[in-house]
Amino acid sequence: MDTPITKKQFLTAYYRFQNWDFEPMIWISEDKRTTDENPLFLHRSLDKIVIQTDESHLSLREPIDESSSNQAIVEALGFGNLSIKEHTKILFAMEPIELPDYEGLTIKPMTESDKIAVGQFKAMCTHFDQKSSPINLDDDVLYGVYHQSDLLALGSLSVMSDELSSLQLLVHPKFRNVGLGYLLFGWLIRVAFRKNTIPFIVHDASDSV
């Protein structure tokens, strides 16, 4: 797989995986509102997909510019009268990233023999954490970050299709914001690319307008 992955390349694979017809259901532009540092924001209503779209591609009810919010773009497209919309936040890796120094830590694959350790670790996380990142031993790939015998973080990879792998991450509440998540994501991203798949994470929510 050639890298870096473009947004259109990723989204084509993502909608193929979802069995959505790409052409009539999605508008996309590689414009400055979707920079490499920012996630893609999708708005889906009545089987139409909007992704921070360049206004030159559409006939808009109201003008939009680079400061327009996603909601303003959706409303400009004529979807403002709908009561419910799906909002999806997607992050995908364009290419493998360089791992930070992890001296003193061990990253190892988790197996059934680690069932007790995984259970004890998840018990230290909140219900919301576990719901947001449903990590299990039966995921296709599961890695743990250890300091000596202490399990500090878990990360999983699930192969969704020939083109895509979904990532999940769970960090011990006492050891967040110290770089463990970045380290483990970087590790899983490398695993995904070795499998010739594009790694991504998704957060979905339905909101009232």
PDB file of C-alpha atoms in Angstrom, residues 4 6-7 12 20 27 38 46 59 67 74 83 91 98 106 110 114 119 127 153 155 159 175:
ATOM      1  CA  PRO A   4       0.580   8.713   2.542  1.00  0.00           C
ATOM      2  CA  THR A   6      -5.350  10.584   1.093  1.00  0.00           C
ATOM      3  CA  LYS A   7      -8.742  11.439   2.591  1.00  0.00           C
ATOM      4  CA  THR A  12     -13.664   5.423  -0.716  1.00  0.00           C
ATOM      5  CA  TRP A  20     -22.747   2.820   0.564  1.00  0.00           C
ATOM      6  CA  TRP A  27     -19.424  15.014  -1.575  1.00  0.00           C
ATOM      7  CA  ASN A  38      -7.762  17.576  11.973  1.00  0.00           C
ATOM      8  CA  LEU A  46     -31.438  10.749   4.342  1.00  0.00           C
ATOM      9  CA  SER A  59     -25.409  24.776  -4.946  1.00  0.00           C
ATOM     10  CA  SER A  67     -14.633  29.572   9.190  1.00  0.00           C
ATOM     11  CA  VAL A  74     -25.108  21.096   6.628  1.00  0.00           C
ATOM     12  CA  SER A  83     -34.810  16.812  13.414  1.00  0.00           C
ATOM     13  CA  LEU A  91      -9.490   9.713  12.457  1.00  0.00           C
ATOM     14  CA  GLU A  98       7.691   7.134  14.397  1.00  0.00           C
ATOM     15  CA  THR A 106       7.179  -3.496  27.304  1.00  0.00           C
ATOM     16  CA  MET A 110      -2.220 -10.393  24.880  1.00  0.00           C
ATOM     17  CA  ASP A 114      -3.763 -12.850  30.161  1.00  0.00           C
ATOM     18  CA  GLY A 119     -10.228  -8.262  33.462  1.00  0.00           C
ATOM     19  CA  HIS A 127     -18.238   2.021  32.348  1.00  0.00           C
ATOM     20  CA  ALA A 153      -2.769   0.326  28.573  1.00  0.00           C
ATOM     21  CA  GLY A 155      -4.971  -1.465  22.384  1.00  0.00           C
ATOM     22  CA  VAL A 159      -9.640  -6.120  10.530  1.00  0.00           C
ATOM     23  CA  PHE A 175      -1.533   6.883  33.680  1.00  0.00           C
TER      24      PHE A 175
END
